[in-house]
Coordinates of C-alpha atoms in Angstrom, one line a residue:
Chain A
M36 CA -12.5 -15.5 16.7
A37 CA -9.0 -14.1 16.3
L38 CA -8.7 -10.9 14.2
P39 CA -7.0 -11.4 10.8
R40 CA -3.3 -10.5 11.0
W41 CA -3.7 -7.6 8.6
F42 CA -6.3 -6.0 10.9
P43 CA -3.9 -3.7 12.9
L44 CA -2.5 -2.3 9.6
A45 CA -6.0 -1.7 8.2
R46 CA -7.0 0.1 11.4
A47 CA -3.9 2.3 11.3
E48 CA -4.6 3.2 7.7
A49 CA -8.2 4.1 8.5
R50 CA -7.1 6.1 11.5
R51 CA -4.5 8.0 9.4
L52 CA -7.2 9.0 7.0
L53 CA -9.8 9.9 9.6
T54 CA -7.3 12.2 11.4
S55 CA -6.4 14.0 8.2
K56 CA -8.4 16.7 6.5
G57 CA -9.0 15.2 3.1
P58 CA -11.9 12.8 3.7
W59 CA -13.8 15.4 5.7
M60 CA -13.3 18.1 3.1
L61 CA -14.7 15.5 0.6
A62 CA -17.7 14.9 2.9
I63 CA -18.5 18.7 3.0
L64 CA -18.2 19.0 -0.7
L65 CA -20.4 16.0 -1.3
V66 CA -23.2 17.6 0.7
L67 CA -23.0 20.9 -1.2
W68 CA -22.7 19.0 -4.5
A69 CA -25.5 16.6 -4.0
Y70 CA -28.4 18.6 -2.5
R71 CA -30.2 19.3 -5.8
P72 CA -34.0 19.4 -5.6
S73 CA -35.7 19.2 -9.0
Y74 CA -39.3 19.3 -10.3
V75 CA -39.0 16.1 -12.2
G76 CA -37.4 14.4 -9.3
W77 CA -40.1 15.5 -6.9
D78 CA -42.9 14.7 -9.3
E79 CA -41.8 11.2 -10.0
L80 CA -40.0 10.1 -6.8
G81 CA -41.8 12.2 -4.1
P82 CA -40.0 12.0 -0.7
N83 CA -37.6 9.4 -2.2
L84 CA -36.0 12.4 -4.0
T85 CA -33.9 12.5 -0.9
V86 CA -32.5 9.0 -1.6
G87 CA -31.7 10.3 -5.1
F88 CA -29.4 12.9 -3.5
I89 CA -27.2 10.0 -2.4
Q90 CA -26.8 8.9 -6.0
I91 CA -25.8 12.4 -7.0
A92 CA -23.3 12.4 -4.2
G93 CA -21.9 9.1 -5.6
S94 CA -21.4 10.6 -9.0
V95 CA -18.4 12.6 -10.5
L96 CA -17.2 14.1 -7.3
L97 CA -17.1 11.0 -5.1
P98 CA -15.0 9.0 -7.6
L99 CA -12.6 11.9 -8.0
G100 CA -12.3 12.3 -4.2
V101 CA -11.8 8.6 -3.6
L102 CA -9.1 8.3 -6.3
L103 CA -7.4 11.4 -5.0
L104 CA -7.3 10.0 -1.5
S105 CA -6.1 6.6 -2.6
Y106 CA -3.9 6.8 -5.7
R107 CA -0.7 7.4 -3.7
S108 CA -1.3 4.8 -1.0
I109 CA 1.4 2.3 -2.1
V110 CA 3.4 4.0 -4.8
A111 CA 4.3 7.0 -2.6
E112 CA 5.3 4.7 0.3
R113 CA 7.5 2.8 -2.1
S114 CA 9.4 6.0 -3.1
S115 CA 9.6 7.4 0.4
G116 CA 10.7 4.1 2.0
S117 CA 8.0 3.7 4.5
L118 CA 6.9 0.6 2.6
K119 CA 10.0 -1.0 4.1
F120 CA 8.3 -1.0 7.5
L121 CA 5.2 -2.6 6.2
L122 CA 7.1 -5.2 4.3
G123 CA 9.1 -6.0 7.4
L124 CA 6.0 -6.8 9.4
P125 CA 4.8 -10.4 9.7
L126 CA 2.4 -10.0 6.8
T127 CA 2.3 -11.3 3.3
R128 CA 2.3 -8.8 0.5
T129 CA -1.3 -9.8 -0.2
D130 CA -2.1 -9.0 3.4
I131 CA -0.7 -5.5 2.9
L132 CA -2.9 -5.0 -0.2
V133 CA -6.0 -6.2 1.6
A134 CA -5.2 -4.0 4.7
K135 CA -4.6 -0.9 2.5
T136 CA -7.8 -1.4 0.5
L137 CA -10.1 -2.1 3.5
G138 CA -8.5 0.4 5.8
R139 CA -8.6 3.2 3.2
S140 CA -12.2 2.2 2.4
A141 CA -13.2 2.5 6.0
G142 CA -11.4 5.8 6.4
I143 CA -13.3 7.2 3.4
A144 CA -16.6 5.5 4.0
I145 CA -17.1 6.9 7.5
P146 CA -17.0 10.6 6.3
V147 CA -19.1 9.7 3.3
I148 CA -21.7 8.2 5.6
G149 CA -21.6 11.4 7.6
A150 CA -22.3 13.4 4.4
V151 CA -25.2 11.0 3.6
V152 CA -26.7 11.5 7.1
V153 CA -26.6 15.3 6.6
L154 CA -28.1 15.0 3.1
V155 CA -31.0 12.8 4.2
L156 CA -31.7 14.9 7.3
A157 CA -31.9 18.0 5.1
G158 CA -33.9 16.2 2.4
G159 CA -36.2 14.4 4.9
F160 CA -37.0 17.7 6.6
R161 CA -37.9 19.4 3.3
F162 CA -39.6 16.5 1.4
G163 CA -40.9 14.2 4.1
L164 CA -40.2 10.7 5.1
F165 CA -38.5 8.5 2.4
S166 CA -38.5 4.7 2.1
P167 CA -36.0 3.4 4.6
L168 CA -35.5 0.3 2.5
R169 CA -34.6 2.2 -0.6
F170 CA -32.4 4.4 1.5
G171 CA -30.5 1.5 3.0
A172 CA -30.1 -0.3 -0.3
V173 CA -28.8 2.8 -2.1
L174 CA -26.4 3.5 0.7
L175 CA -25.1 0.0 0.6
V176 CA -24.5 0.1 -3.1
T177 CA -22.8 3.5 -2.7
L178 CA -20.4 2.1 -0.1
L179 CA -19.7 -0.8 -2.5
Y180 CA -18.8 1.8 -5.1
V181 CA -16.4 3.4 -2.6
V182 CA -14.7 0.1 -1.9
T183 CA -14.5 -0.6 -5.6
L184 CA -12.9 2.8 -6.4
V185 CA -10.4 2.4 -3.5
S186 CA -9.6 -1.1 -4.8
I187 CA -8.9 0.2 -8.3
A188 CA -6.7 3.0 -7.1
T189 CA -4.8 0.7 -4.7
A190 CA -4.3 -1.8 -7.5
V191 CA -2.8 0.8 -9.8
S192 CA -0.8 2.2 -6.9
A193 CA 0.7 -1.2 -6.2
S194 CA 1.5 -2.0 -9.8
T195 CA 3.4 1.1 -10.8
T196 CA 6.8 2.4 -9.7
S197 CA 6.1 6.1 -10.3
T198 CA 3.5 8.4 -8.9
V199 CA 3.3 10.2 -12.2
R200 CA 2.3 7.0 -14.0
A201 CA -0.3 6.1 -11.3
T202 CA -1.7 9.6 -11.7
G203 CA -1.9 9.2 -15.5
I204 CA -3.6 5.8 -15.5
L205 CA -6.1 6.7 -12.8
F206 CA -7.0 10.3 -13.7
G207 CA -6.3 10.4 -17.4
G208 CA -7.4 6.9 -18.1
F209 CA -9.9 5.6 -15.6
Y210 CA -11.5 8.8 -14.3
L211 CA -11.6 10.8 -17.5
V212 CA -12.4 8.1 -20.0
L213 CA -14.4 5.5 -18.0
T214 CA -16.1 7.8 -15.6
V215 CA -16.6 11.3 -17.1
L216 CA -16.5 10.7 -20.9
W217 CA -17.7 7.1 -21.2
K218 CA -21.0 7.9 -22.9
P219 CA -19.4 9.6 -25.9
V220 CA -16.4 7.2 -25.9
A221 CA -18.7 4.1 -25.9
S222 CA -20.9 5.7 -28.5
A223 CA -17.9 6.3 -30.7
I224 CA -16.5 2.8 -30.3
Y225 CA -19.9 1.3 -31.1
S226 CA -20.4 3.6 -34.1
A227 CA -16.9 2.7 -35.4
A228 CA -17.5 -1.1 -34.9
S229 CA -21.0 -1.3 -36.3
G230 CA -20.6 1.2 -39.1
H231 CA -23.7 3.1 -38.0
A232 CA -23.5 6.5 -36.3
V233 CA -25.3 6.1 -33.0
S234 CA -27.1 8.8 -31.1
A235 CA -28.5 8.7 -27.5
Y236 CA -31.6 10.5 -28.7
D237 CA -32.7 7.5 -30.7
A238 CA -30.6 4.5 -29.6
P239 CA -30.9 1.2 -31.5
A240 CA -32.2 -1.8 -29.5
D241 CA -28.8 -3.5 -29.6
G242 CA -27.6 -5.3 -26.5
A243 CA -24.0 -4.9 -27.4
L244 CA -24.3 -1.1 -27.2
F245 CA -25.9 -1.1 -23.8
L246 CA -23.5 -3.7 -22.5
L247 CA -20.6 -1.6 -23.6
L248 CA -22.1 1.4 -21.9
R249 CA -22.2 -0.4 -18.5
V250 CA -18.5 -1.3 -18.6
S251 CA -18.1 2.0 -16.8
P252 CA -18.4 1.5 -13.0
E253 CA -20.0 4.9 -12.7
R254 CA -22.7 4.0 -15.2
S255 CA -23.2 0.6 -13.5
Y256 CA -23.5 2.4 -10.2
H257 CA -26.2 4.5 -11.7
I258 CA -28.0 1.5 -13.2
V259 CA -28.2 -0.3 -9.9
T260 CA -29.2 2.8 -7.9
N261 CA -31.8 3.9 -10.5
W262 CA -33.3 0.4 -10.2
L263 CA -33.4 0.7 -6.4
L264 CA -35.1 4.1 -6.8
G265 CA -37.6 2.7 -9.2
V266 CA -36.5 5.0 -12.0
G267 CA -35.9 2.5 -14.8
N268 CA -33.0 0.8 -16.5
S269 CA -30.5 3.6 -17.4
G270 CA -26.9 4.5 -16.7
A271 CA -27.6 8.2 -16.5
L272 CA -28.3 10.1 -13.3
F273 CA -31.9 9.6 -12.0
E274 CA -33.1 13.1 -13.1
P275 CA -32.2 12.9 -16.8
A276 CA -33.3 9.2 -16.8
L277 CA -36.7 10.2 -15.4
T278 CA -36.9 13.0 -18.0
K279 CA -36.2 10.5 -20.8
L280 CA -38.5 7.8 -19.5
R281 CA -41.4 9.6 -17.9
T282 CA -41.8 12.8 -19.8
P283 CA -42.4 13.4 -23.5
T284 CA -39.1 15.3 -23.7
S285 CA -36.5 13.5 -25.9
I286 CA -33.0 14.0 -24.5
N287 CA -29.6 12.8 -25.1
V288 CA -29.7 9.9 -22.6
Y289 CA -29.3 6.2 -23.0
A290 CA -32.1 4.1 -21.4
V291 CA -32.7 0.4 -22.0
D292 CA -36.4 0.9 -21.5
A293 CA -36.5 3.6 -24.2
A294 CA -34.6 1.6 -26.8
F295 CA -36.1 -1.9 -26.4
E296 CA -39.8 -3.0 -26.7
P297 CA -41.2 -4.1 -23.4
G298 CA -40.5 -7.8 -22.9
S299 CA -37.6 -7.9 -25.4
V300 CA -34.8 -6.8 -23.1
P301 CA -32.0 -9.4 -23.0
L302 CA -31.4 -10.9 -19.6
Y303 CA -27.9 -9.6 -19.4
L304 CA -29.2 -6.1 -19.5
H305 CA -31.1 -6.6 -16.3
E306 CA -30.1 -3.9 -13.7
L307 CA -28.4 -6.5 -11.5
S308 CA -25.7 -6.9 -14.2
G309 CA -24.6 -3.5 -13.0
L310 CA -23.9 -5.0 -9.6
L311 CA -21.8 -7.7 -11.3
V312 CA -19.8 -5.1 -13.2
L313 CA -19.0 -3.3 -9.9
L314 CA -18.0 -6.6 -8.3
C315 CA -15.7 -7.3 -11.3
W316 CA -14.1 -3.9 -10.9
L317 CA -13.6 -4.6 -7.2
I318 CA -11.9 -8.0 -7.7
V319 CA -10.2 -8.1 -11.1
P320 CA -7.8 -5.1 -10.9
L321 CA -6.8 -6.0 -7.3
G322 CA -6.3 -9.6 -8.4
V323 CA -3.9 -8.5 -11.2
A324 CA -2.1 -6.1 -8.9
R325 CA -1.7 -8.9 -6.3
Y326 CA -0.1 -11.2 -8.9
R327 CA 2.4 -8.5 -9.8
F328 CA 2.9 -7.2 -6.3
E329 CA 3.7 -10.6 -4.8
R330 CA 6.4 -11.3 -7.4
G331 CA 8.2 -8.1 -8.0
D332 CA 11.1 -6.2 -6.4
L333 CA 9.6 -3.5 -4.1
V334 CA 12.6 -1.4 -3.3
Chain B
M107 CA 22.1 -21.1 11.7
A108 CA 20.5 -17.7 11.9
I109 CA 21.2 -16.8 8.3
E110 CA 22.5 -19.1 5.6
T111 CA 22.7 -18.2 1.9
T112 CA 24.0 -20.4 -0.9
N113 CA 25.1 -18.9 -4.2
L114 CA 22.7 -16.0 -3.7
T115 CA 22.7 -13.8 -6.8
K116 CA 20.8 -10.7 -7.8
R117 CA 21.1 -9.2 -11.2
Y118 CA 19.5 -6.0 -12.6
G119 CA 19.8 -6.4 -16.3
D120 CA 23.5 -6.6 -17.0
T121 CA 24.4 -5.2 -13.5
V122 CA 25.4 -7.8 -10.9
A123 CA 24.4 -6.5 -7.5
L124 CA 25.2 -9.7 -5.7
D125 CA 27.3 -12.4 -7.1
G126 CA 27.0 -15.9 -5.6
L127 CA 27.0 -15.0 -2.0
D128 CA 27.6 -17.9 0.5
L129 CA 27.1 -16.5 4.0
S130 CA 26.6 -18.2 7.3
V131 CA 25.7 -16.4 10.5
E132 CA 25.6 -18.5 13.7
R133 CA 22.8 -18.1 16.2
G134 CA 23.8 -15.8 19.0
E135 CA 26.5 -14.1 17.0
V136 CA 27.0 -10.4 16.3
Y137 CA 27.9 -10.2 12.6
G138 CA 29.1 -7.0 10.9
F139 CA 28.5 -6.9 7.2
L140 CA 30.9 -4.4 5.8
G141 CA 31.7 -2.9 2.5
P142 CA 31.9 0.3 0.5
N143 CA 28.7 1.9 -0.8
G144 CA 27.3 -0.2 -3.7
A145 CA 29.1 -3.4 -2.6
G146 CA 25.8 -5.3 -2.3
K147 CA 25.1 -5.0 1.5
S148 CA 21.6 -3.6 1.1
T149 CA 20.8 -5.9 -1.8
T150 CA 21.6 -8.9 0.6
I151 CA 19.4 -7.5 3.3
N152 CA 16.6 -6.6 0.9
L153 CA 16.7 -10.2 -0.3
L154 CA 16.7 -11.7 3.2
L155 CA 13.7 -9.6 4.1
N156 CA 11.7 -10.3 0.9
Y157 CA 11.8 -6.7 -0.2
I158 CA 13.3 -8.1 -3.5
K159 CA 13.4 -11.6 -5.1
P160 CA 16.6 -13.3 -6.0
T161 CA 17.8 -14.1 -9.5
S162 CA 19.2 -17.4 -8.3
G163 CA 20.4 -19.1 -5.2
T164 CA 18.8 -20.0 -1.9
A165 CA 18.6 -18.6 1.6
R166 CA 17.4 -19.6 5.0
V167 CA 16.6 -17.1 7.8
L168 CA 16.1 -18.7 11.2
G169 CA 15.4 -21.9 9.2
Y170 CA 12.7 -20.3 7.1
D171 CA 12.6 -19.6 3.4
P172 CA 12.6 -15.8 3.4
W173 CA 10.5 -15.6 0.2
T174 CA 7.7 -18.0 1.0
D175 CA 7.6 -18.2 4.9
V176 CA 7.4 -14.4 5.2
V177 CA 4.9 -14.3 8.1
A178 CA 6.7 -17.0 10.2
S179 CA 10.2 -15.5 9.7
H180 CA 9.2 -11.9 10.2
R181 CA 7.5 -12.7 13.5
R182 CA 10.9 -13.6 14.8
I183 CA 13.0 -10.9 13.1
G184 CA 13.4 -7.2 14.1
I185 CA 14.1 -4.9 11.2
C186 CA 15.7 -1.5 11.1
P187 CA 15.8 -0.6 7.4
D188 CA 18.1 1.7 5.5
R189 CA 16.7 4.8 3.6
F190 CA 13.3 4.4 5.1
S191 CA 10.8 7.1 6.1
T192 CA 8.3 7.1 9.0
Y193 CA 4.6 8.2 8.7
D194 CA 4.3 11.9 9.1
G195 CA 0.9 11.9 10.7
M196 CA 1.5 9.1 13.2
S197 CA 3.1 9.5 16.6
A198 CA 6.1 7.5 17.8
R199 CA 3.8 5.5 20.0
Q200 CA 1.4 4.7 17.2
H201 CA 4.3 3.5 15.1
L202 CA 5.3 1.0 17.8
Q203 CA 1.7 0.0 18.5
L204 CA 1.3 -1.0 14.9
V205 CA 4.3 -3.3 15.1
I206 CA 3.2 -4.6 18.5
D207 CA -0.3 -5.4 17.3
T208 CA 0.8 -6.9 14.1
K209 CA 3.4 -9.1 15.8
N210 CA 0.6 -9.9 18.4
V211 CA 2.9 -9.3 21.4
D212 CA 2.2 -7.2 24.5
D213 CA 5.2 -5.0 24.7
D214 CA 5.0 -1.6 26.3
P215 CA 5.6 1.2 23.7
E216 CA 6.8 3.6 26.4
R217 CA 9.5 1.2 27.7
L218 CA 10.8 0.7 24.1
L219 CA 10.9 4.4 23.5
E220 CA 12.7 4.9 26.8
R221 CA 15.3 2.4 25.6
V222 CA 16.1 4.5 22.6
G223 CA 15.9 7.8 24.4
L224 CA 12.6 8.9 22.8
A225 CA 10.4 8.8 25.9
D226 CA 9.7 12.5 25.8
A227 CA 8.6 12.3 22.1
A228 CA 6.1 9.5 22.4
T229 CA 3.1 11.5 21.4
R230 CA 4.8 13.7 18.8
P231 CA 4.0 13.1 15.1
A232 CA 7.0 11.5 13.5
G233 CA 6.8 14.1 10.7
E234 CA 8.5 16.5 13.1
F235 CA 11.4 14.1 13.9
S236 CA 15.0 14.8 12.9
Q237 CA 16.8 12.0 11.0
G238 CA 18.5 10.8 14.2
M239 CA 15.1 10.6 16.0
E240 CA 13.7 8.7 13.1
Q241 CA 16.6 6.3 13.3
R242 CA 16.0 5.8 17.0
L243 CA 12.3 5.2 16.4
A244 CA 13.2 2.6 13.7
L245 CA 15.5 0.9 16.2
A246 CA 12.7 0.8 18.8
M247 CA 10.4 -0.8 16.3
S248 CA 13.0 -3.5 15.5
L249 CA 13.1 -4.4 19.2
V250 CA 9.4 -5.2 19.5
G251 CA 8.7 -8.8 20.6
E252 CA 12.2 -9.7 21.7
P253 CA 13.2 -11.0 18.2
D254 CA 15.6 -13.9 17.7
L255 CA 17.3 -12.1 14.9
L256 CA 17.9 -8.3 14.5
I257 CA 18.7 -7.1 11.0
L258 CA 20.0 -3.5 11.1
D259 CA 20.8 -1.9 7.8
E260 CA 23.3 1.0 8.3
P261 CA 22.0 1.6 11.9
F262 CA 24.5 4.4 12.5
T263 CA 23.2 6.6 9.7
G264 CA 22.3 10.1 10.9
L265 CA 23.2 9.5 14.5
D266 CA 25.2 11.8 16.7
P267 CA 27.9 10.2 19.0
H268 CA 25.3 9.6 21.7
G269 CA 23.1 7.8 19.2
V270 CA 26.0 5.7 18.0
A271 CA 26.8 4.7 21.6
L272 CA 23.1 3.9 22.1
V273 CA 23.1 1.6 19.1
R274 CA 26.1 -0.2 20.5
D275 CA 24.5 -0.6 23.9
V276 CA 21.3 -1.9 22.3
V277 CA 23.3 -4.4 20.2
D278 CA 25.2 -5.6 23.3
A279 CA 22.0 -5.9 25.4
E280 CA 20.2 -7.8 22.6
S281 CA 23.2 -10.1 22.1
D282 CA 23.4 -10.8 25.9
R283 CA 19.7 -11.7 25.8
G284 CA 20.7 -14.3 23.2
A285 CA 19.6 -12.6 20.0
T286 CA 21.6 -12.8 16.8
V287 CA 22.5 -9.4 15.4
F288 CA 23.3 -8.9 11.8
F289 CA 24.1 -5.4 10.7
S290 CA 25.6 -3.6 7.8
S291 CA 27.8 -0.6 7.8
H292 CA 30.3 1.3 5.8
V293 CA 31.5 3.2 8.9
L294 CA 34.2 0.9 10.0
G295 CA 35.3 2.3 13.3
Q296 CA 31.9 1.8 14.8
V297 CA 31.9 -1.9 14.0
E298 CA 34.9 -3.5 15.5
V299 CA 33.9 -3.0 19.1
V300 CA 30.5 -4.7 18.8
C301 CA 31.1 -7.5 16.3
D302 CA 32.1 -11.1 17.0
R303 CA 32.8 -11.6 13.3
V304 CA 32.8 -9.4 10.2
G305 CA 32.3 -10.2 6.5
I306 CA 33.6 -7.8 3.9
L307 CA 31.7 -7.5 0.7
H308 CA 33.2 -5.9 -2.4
H309 CA 31.6 -5.8 -5.9
G310 CA 28.9 -8.1 -4.9
R311 CA 31.2 -10.8 -3.5
L312 CA 32.2 -11.7 0.0
V313 CA 36.0 -11.1 -0.1
E314 CA 36.8 -12.0 3.5
E315 CA 35.2 -13.2 6.6
G316 CA 36.5 -13.7 10.2
S317 CA 37.3 -11.9 13.4
L318 CA 39.7 -8.9 13.5
A319 CA 42.4 -11.2 15.0
D320 CA 42.1 -13.6 12.0
F321 CA 42.6 -10.7 9.6
R322 CA 45.6 -9.4 11.5
D323 CA 47.3 -12.8 11.2
Q324 CA 46.3 -13.4 7.7
L325 CA 47.3 -10.1 6.3
E326 CA 50.4 -9.9 8.6
L327 CA 49.3 -6.6 10.0
S328 CA 50.6 -5.3 13.2
D329 CA 48.7 -5.9 16.4
D330 CA 47.4 -2.4 16.6
A331 CA 46.0 -2.5 13.1
T332 CA 42.4 -1.4 13.0
I333 CA 39.6 -2.7 10.9
E334 CA 40.2 0.3 8.5
D335 CA 43.6 -1.1 7.7
V336 CA 42.1 -4.5 7.1
F337 CA 39.4 -3.0 4.9
V338 CA 41.8 -1.0 2.8
E339 CA 44.1 -3.9 2.5
L340 CA 41.4 -6.2 1.3
T341 CA 39.4 -4.0 -1.0
S342 CA 42.4 -2.4 -2.7
E343 CA 43.6 -5.9 -3.4
T344 CA 40.5 -6.8 -5.3
V345 CA 40.4 -3.5 -7.1
A346 CA 43.9 -4.2 -8.3
S347 CA 42.7 -7.3 -10.1
P348 CA 39.2 -6.5 -11.3
E349 CA 38.8 -9.6 -13.5
E350 CA 39.0 -11.8 -10.4
S351 CA 36.4 -9.8 -8.5
R352 CA 33.8 -10.3 -11.3

């Protein structure tokens, strides 16, 4: 089968990233950031605590790193003029978006896989053999999260004409609001809309609240990986989620299993809907960007 | 026809960058597209290459619609853009390899670099290149796959006299091979020796078109009049009656 025509560009993008320092710096930071043994983690997950480290690696730092490595991908080429070469190739503008997204994803995923290998070697050595199935599944979802983040950053980069605006949208909007601060923001939105102050210590069994919470790709990533780890239905990191669900301690964490009676959880709050949210974030922004990118003036 | 535009117009708000351009470039011709800065030369080229979309009008490039048949037309066009930048981290050879692989041809990057005098710099990252070297690299990239049409936007920019001679040689060689060459320039002296025909663009309109001999006859200039004289004669005429040029 012939390679798609965007393949050489995707390969060049990946190579450009892999021969630069950024992604490898990110990989080192991820290892240092994610290796965090905890009593509750060990008590509840046993050797699979090691797989949990991958989830920690995928949180806060990974999205920041991926956005930093991707937000300039098109907007900066537009202002420097190198985009003229790409537009001059026998490729559609959509081909260019696809090549950028997949090439960058590969260029970031490879160092991330390297970081994961180091993490699981260290964890496996300390805590014993973990479930290879859970490991494989969590790794796959983490890589899906990487591609999703690259796709969001590429979409914004392709839709704006200034690097400053791309920075504002991605870091001020997407990263700060939807990734870091989504729990208080969603709580505030829900409180304002329902007229009842809501608290994560004692959350109401309202599907709308929990649906709103998983709009954030970060929280959806946690929901899916918590499910794969056998932690429970929560958008928090596995350790606070375990503390909330498995210990008598009441903490400031939203968990579907803590709010709803067993058997009364609406179907749309199943953990798999988190996967659906990630796929939406992967496809919708890039689809909108494609529409704009295909039609506009690019120089 | 290699290039044919009908009533091609590009407006940015109230500003008319290109005003109803009718242009025909025959296959095999070397066509010089001349005009002062801001006349609309780059706008025309950007339109022909699908960098920007037209406000109105139509165009055909090698028989293709430049805005819908991008892949088919770009396969047969070599492009040397104006005000571009190369990739800092990629070597000259990697730049060429990307074009070769995307065009799906089996050219030798070394041979192309030799043609533009960059053989010694093949493995150096383009980030270290001078403006003239970048311009040569862009020229080499435009030659990949023996294109039927070369579109060179201000190809003499940033080049020393050796580089200027090189561009002329390349244009001659490509023309001998049978390629059509369409290039823009505001440096007039460099144009008349290579062009079969020139078009002069002013305020977004084609004000004159023909060979240098045609211009001499038409404007009753002496036989040793240069293209500079033609240019000054034509553009000052339109400046003198601005309502006509709009």
